[in-house]
Coordinates of C-alpha atoms in Angstrom, one line a residue:
M202 CA 157.3 165.2 163.5
A203 CA 154.2 163.2 163.3
V204 CA 152.8 165.5 160.6
A205 CA 155.9 165.4 158.5
S206 CA 156.0 161.7 158.8
A207 CA 152.4 161.4 157.8
S208 CA 152.9 163.6 154.7
A209 CA 155.9 161.7 153.6
S210 CA 154.1 158.4 153.6
P211 CA 153.2 157.1 150.1
L212 CA 149.9 155.6 151.3
P213 CA 146.8 157.9 151.0
A214 CA 145.0 158.8 154.1
V215 CA 141.8 157.0 154.8
P216 CA 138.9 159.4 155.0
S217 CA 136.9 159.5 158.1
T218 CA 133.2 158.6 158.0
R219 CA 132.1 159.8 161.4
C220 CA 131.6 163.4 160.5
S221 CA 130.4 163.3 156.9
P222 CA 127.4 161.2 155.9
P223 CA 128.0 158.3 153.4
R224 CA 128.0 159.3 149.8
A225 CA 125.4 157.8 147.6
P226 CA 126.6 156.1 144.3
A227 CA 126.5 158.2 141.3
P228 CA 123.1 158.1 139.7
A229 CA 124.6 157.7 136.3
F230 CA 125.7 154.1 137.1
L231 CA 122.2 152.8 138.2
P232 CA 120.6 152.5 134.8
L233 CA 123.7 150.9 133.4
R234 CA 123.9 148.2 136.1
A235 CA 120.1 147.6 135.8
Y236 CA 120.4 147.4 132.0
H237 CA 123.3 145.0 132.4
R238 CA 121.3 142.8 134.8
R239 CA 118.3 142.8 132.5
R240 CA 120.4 142.0 129.5
V241 CA 122.1 139.1 131.2
A242 CA 118.7 137.7 132.2
W243 CA 117.4 138.2 128.6
L244 CA 120.5 136.5 127.1
G245 CA 120.1 133.6 129.5
T246 CA 116.5 133.2 128.4
V247 CA 117.5 133.4 124.7
S248 CA 120.3 130.9 125.3
A249 CA 117.9 128.5 127.0
R250 CA 115.5 128.8 124.1
R251 CA 118.2 128.2 121.6
N252 CA 119.4 125.2 123.5
F253 CA 115.9 123.8 123.6
R254 CA 115.4 124.5 119.9
A255 CA 118.7 122.9 119.0
E256 CA 117.8 119.9 121.1
A257 CA 114.5 119.6 119.4
I258 CA 116.1 119.8 115.9
R259 CA 118.7 117.2 116.9
T260 CA 116.0 114.9 118.2
Q261 CA 114.0 115.3 114.9
R262 CA 117.1 114.6 112.8
E263 CA 117.9 111.5 114.8
K264 CA 114.3 110.4 114.4
E265 CA 114.5 110.9 110.6
Q266 CA 117.8 109.0 110.4
T267 CA 116.3 106.0 112.2
E268 CA 113.4 105.9 109.8
V269 CA 113.9 104.2 106.4
A270 CA 112.5 106.1 103.4
V271 CA 111.1 103.7 100.8
E272 CA 110.6 105.1 97.3
E273 CA 107.6 103.3 95.7
S274 CA 107.6 102.8 91.9
F275 CA 104.0 101.7 92.2
P276 CA 101.5 101.3 95.0
F277 CA 101.9 98.0 96.8
R278 CA 99.4 95.7 98.4
E279 CA 100.0 95.2 102.1
T280 CA 99.7 91.6 103.2
S281 CA 100.4 89.9 106.4
P282 CA 102.7 86.9 106.5
P283 CA 101.1 83.5 106.8
E284 CA 100.4 82.4 110.4
D285 CA 102.5 79.3 110.0
A286 CA 105.4 81.1 108.3
D287 CA 108.8 80.1 109.5
E288 CA 110.7 83.1 110.7
T289 CA 113.9 81.3 111.7
P290 CA 117.1 82.7 110.3
V291 CA 118.7 81.0 107.3
T292 CA 121.6 78.9 108.5
A293 CA 124.7 78.1 106.5
E294 CA 123.4 74.6 105.7
V295 CA 120.1 75.9 104.4
G296 CA 122.0 78.5 102.3
W297 CA 124.1 75.7 100.7
V298 CA 120.9 73.8 99.9
V299 CA 119.4 76.9 98.3
K300 CA 122.4 77.4 96.1
L301 CA 122.3 73.8 95.0
E302 CA 118.6 74.1 94.1
Q303 CA 119.2 77.2 92.1
S304 CA 122.2 75.8 90.3
V305 CA 120.1 72.8 89.2
N306 CA 117.3 75.0 88.0
I307 CA 119.7 77.2 86.0
F308 CA 121.3 74.2 84.4
L309 CA 117.9 72.7 83.4
T310 CA 116.7 76.1 82.1
E311 CA 119.8 76.6 80.0
S312 CA 119.6 73.1 78.6
V313 CA 116.0 73.7 77.5
I314 CA 117.1 77.1 76.0
M315 CA 119.8 75.3 73.9
I316 CA 117.3 72.8 72.6
L317 CA 114.8 75.6 71.6
D318 CA 117.5 77.6 70.0
G319 CA 118.4 74.7 67.8
L320 CA 114.9 73.8 66.8
Y321 CA 113.3 77.3 66.5
R322 CA 116.1 79.5 65.4
D323 CA 114.1 81.5 62.8
R324 CA 110.5 80.4 63.8
N325 CA 109.6 82.8 66.5
Y326 CA 105.9 82.3 66.8
A327 CA 106.3 78.5 67.0
R328 CA 108.9 79.0 69.7
F329 CA 106.5 81.3 71.6
F330 CA 103.7 78.7 71.3
V331 CA 106.0 76.1 72.9
L332 CA 107.0 78.5 75.7
E333 CA 103.4 79.4 76.5
T334 CA 102.4 75.7 76.5
I335 CA 105.2 75.0 79.0
A336 CA 104.6 78.1 81.0
R337 CA 101.1 76.9 82.1
V338 CA 102.4 73.6 83.5
P339 CA 103.9 74.7 86.8
Y340 CA 100.6 76.3 88.0
F341 CA 98.7 73.1 87.2
A342 CA 101.3 71.1 89.2
F343 CA 101.2 73.5 92.1
I344 CA 97.4 73.4 92.3
S345 CA 97.4 69.6 92.0
V346 CA 99.8 69.2 95.0
L347 CA 97.9 71.7 97.1
H348 CA 94.6 70.0 96.4
M349 CA 96.2 66.7 97.5
Y350 CA 97.5 68.2 100.7
E351 CA 94.1 69.7 101.4
T352 CA 92.3 66.4 100.6
F353 CA 94.4 64.5 103.0
G354 CA 94.1 67.2 105.7
W355 CA 97.8 67.9 105.8
W356 CA 97.8 71.6 104.8
R357 CA 95.2 74.1 103.6
R358 CA 96.1 77.3 101.8
A359 CA 93.2 78.4 99.6
D360 CA 95.0 81.7 98.8
Y361 CA 97.8 79.8 97.1
I362 CA 95.3 77.9 95.0
K363 CA 93.5 81.1 94.0
V364 CA 96.7 82.9 92.9
H365 CA 98.0 79.9 91.0
F366 CA 94.7 79.5 89.2
A367 CA 94.8 83.2 88.2
E368 CA 98.3 82.7 86.9
S369 CA 97.2 79.6 84.8
W370 CA 94.3 81.6 83.5
N371 CA 96.6 84.4 82.4
E372 CA 99.0 81.9 80.7
F373 CA 96.0 80.3 78.9
H374 CA 95.2 83.6 77.2
H375 CA 98.9 84.0 76.2
L376 CA 98.6 80.6 74.6
L377 CA 95.5 81.7 72.7
I378 CA 97.4 84.7 71.4
M379 CA 100.2 82.6 70.1
E380 CA 97.8 80.1 68.5
E381 CA 96.0 83.0 66.7
L382 CA 99.4 84.2 65.4
G383 CA 100.1 80.8 63.8
G384 CA 102.4 79.3 66.4
N385 CA 100.7 76.0 66.4
S386 CA 100.2 75.6 62.6
L387 CA 102.5 72.6 62.3
W388 CA 101.7 69.3 63.9
V389 CA 105.3 68.7 65.0
D390 CA 105.3 71.9 67.0
R391 CA 102.1 70.9 68.8
F392 CA 103.4 67.4 69.5
L393 CA 106.7 68.7 70.9
A394 CA 105.1 71.3 73.1
R395 CA 102.6 68.9 74.6
F396 CA 105.1 66.1 74.9
A397 CA 107.5 68.4 76.9
A398 CA 104.6 69.7 79.0
F399 CA 103.6 66.2 79.9
F400 CA 107.0 65.3 81.4
Y401 CA 107.4 68.8 82.8
Y402 CA 104.2 68.4 84.8
F403 CA 105.3 65.3 86.7
M404 CA 108.8 66.8 87.2
T405 CA 107.3 69.9 88.7
V406 CA 104.9 67.9 90.9
A407 CA 107.8 65.9 92.4
M408 CA 109.9 69.1 92.7
Y409 CA 107.0 71.0 94.5
M410 CA 106.5 68.1 96.9
L411 CA 110.2 67.9 97.6
S412 CA 110.9 71.6 97.8
P413 CA 108.3 74.3 97.0
R414 CA 111.1 76.9 97.1
M415 CA 113.0 75.1 94.3
A416 CA 109.8 74.7 92.2
Y417 CA 109.0 78.3 92.4
H418 CA 112.5 79.3 91.5
F419 CA 112.5 77.0 88.5
S420 CA 109.2 78.6 87.3
E421 CA 110.8 82.0 87.8
C422 CA 113.7 81.0 85.5
V423 CA 111.3 79.8 82.8
E424 CA 109.3 83.1 83.0
R425 CA 112.5 85.2 82.9
H426 CA 113.6 83.4 79.8
A427 CA 110.2 83.9 78.2
Y428 CA 110.3 87.7 78.9
S429 CA 113.8 88.0 77.6
T430 CA 112.8 86.2 74.4
Y431 CA 109.8 88.5 73.8
D432 CA 111.9 91.6 74.5
K433 CA 114.6 90.7 72.0
F434 CA 111.9 89.9 69.4
I435 CA 110.3 93.3 69.9
K436 CA 113.6 95.1 69.6
L437 CA 114.3 93.4 66.3
H438 CA 110.8 93.6 64.7
G439 CA 109.2 96.5 66.6
E440 CA 108.5 98.6 63.5
E441 CA 106.9 95.7 61.6
L442 CA 104.7 94.8 64.5
K443 CA 103.4 98.4 64.8
K444 CA 101.7 98.0 61.5
L445 CA 99.8 94.8 62.5
P446 CA 96.5 94.7 64.4
A447 CA 96.3 93.3 67.9
P448 CA 95.2 89.7 68.1
E449 CA 91.5 89.2 68.8
A450 CA 92.4 87.0 71.9
A451 CA 94.3 89.9 73.4
I452 CA 91.5 92.4 72.8
N453 CA 88.9 90.0 74.4
Y454 CA 91.0 89.2 77.4
Y455 CA 92.3 92.7 78.3
L456 CA 89.4 94.9 77.1
N457 CA 86.2 92.9 77.0
E458 CA 86.5 90.5 80.0
D459 CA 86.5 91.0 83.7
L460 CA 90.1 91.4 84.9
Y461 CA 89.4 90.1 88.4
L462 CA 91.7 87.1 87.9
F463 CA 94.3 89.3 86.2
D464 CA 94.4 91.5 89.2
E465 CA 94.5 88.5 91.6
F466 CA 98.0 87.4 90.7
Q467 CA 99.5 91.0 90.8
T468 CA 100.6 90.2 94.4
S469 CA 103.0 93.2 94.6
R470 CA 100.5 95.8 93.3
V471 CA 97.2 97.3 94.3
P472 CA 94.3 95.9 92.3
C473 CA 93.6 97.7 89.0
S474 CA 97.1 99.4 89.0
R475 CA 98.4 97.5 86.0
R476 CA 96.7 97.6 82.6
P477 CA 98.8 96.5 79.7
K478 CA 98.6 98.3 76.4
I479 CA 97.1 96.3 73.6
G480 CA 99.1 95.9 70.4
M481 CA 101.7 93.7 68.7
A482 CA 104.5 96.1 69.5
V483 CA 104.0 95.8 73.3
L484 CA 104.2 92.0 73.8
P485 CA 106.5 92.3 76.8
S486 CA 103.9 94.3 78.7
I487 CA 101.1 91.9 77.7
L488 CA 102.7 88.4 78.2
P489 CA 104.5 88.4 81.5

């Protein structure tokens, strides 16, 4: 009865381990399990290396994104800001004052341009002579005010005086070029240029004492108009000018003289990095 009941049971009989020794695992499975363990360890190492490499690449990319890439059109001169420079942020009130100053400068510049357009519509070299006579005045005014400040012991910036003198020296040779081209042939042109320069000097002195920022911007407006005038003239008469020789004053200044002062006012360039071509067809590269 017991045997029949046991044979009818669906559960398999548990083998006895007391009489027979324990069976060893099949040898065929040992290399596979060892290979699997070695592969898991190798994959873990590779994964760790990949994670480390990905982290390094991500760190490098984040570093590159935080750095600003600056494309330089020409080598620049590294200068430190003045010790007494005001680094306070521009407030809304100061911004309103700046806009007012620039609006006044633009109005004055456009008024002068209208007068010159009416007087020198077809007389280009006479107009250039007047422009170059006026263009020297701001630097004389700046130097005068800076000398006065230094004499009274209020402020001393020799580097400003040096740069403005170099700028006035450059404008002086521009004036010599226009005189050689016949811009001062008429007495009325010489009188008008010097009369305007006389009043322009005292106006610039007062403006520079009141607000150097405004005075510098006004000088910038005048220089911008001068360059625009020369550029238009070259585009209209470029072919004719190519046939003419360069003025003797330009040859002496740019080729025969020491360009130490010329390099001095190139404040955004490395010294000796700018050398204008000499010729009547390249006035914009010579005169600014």
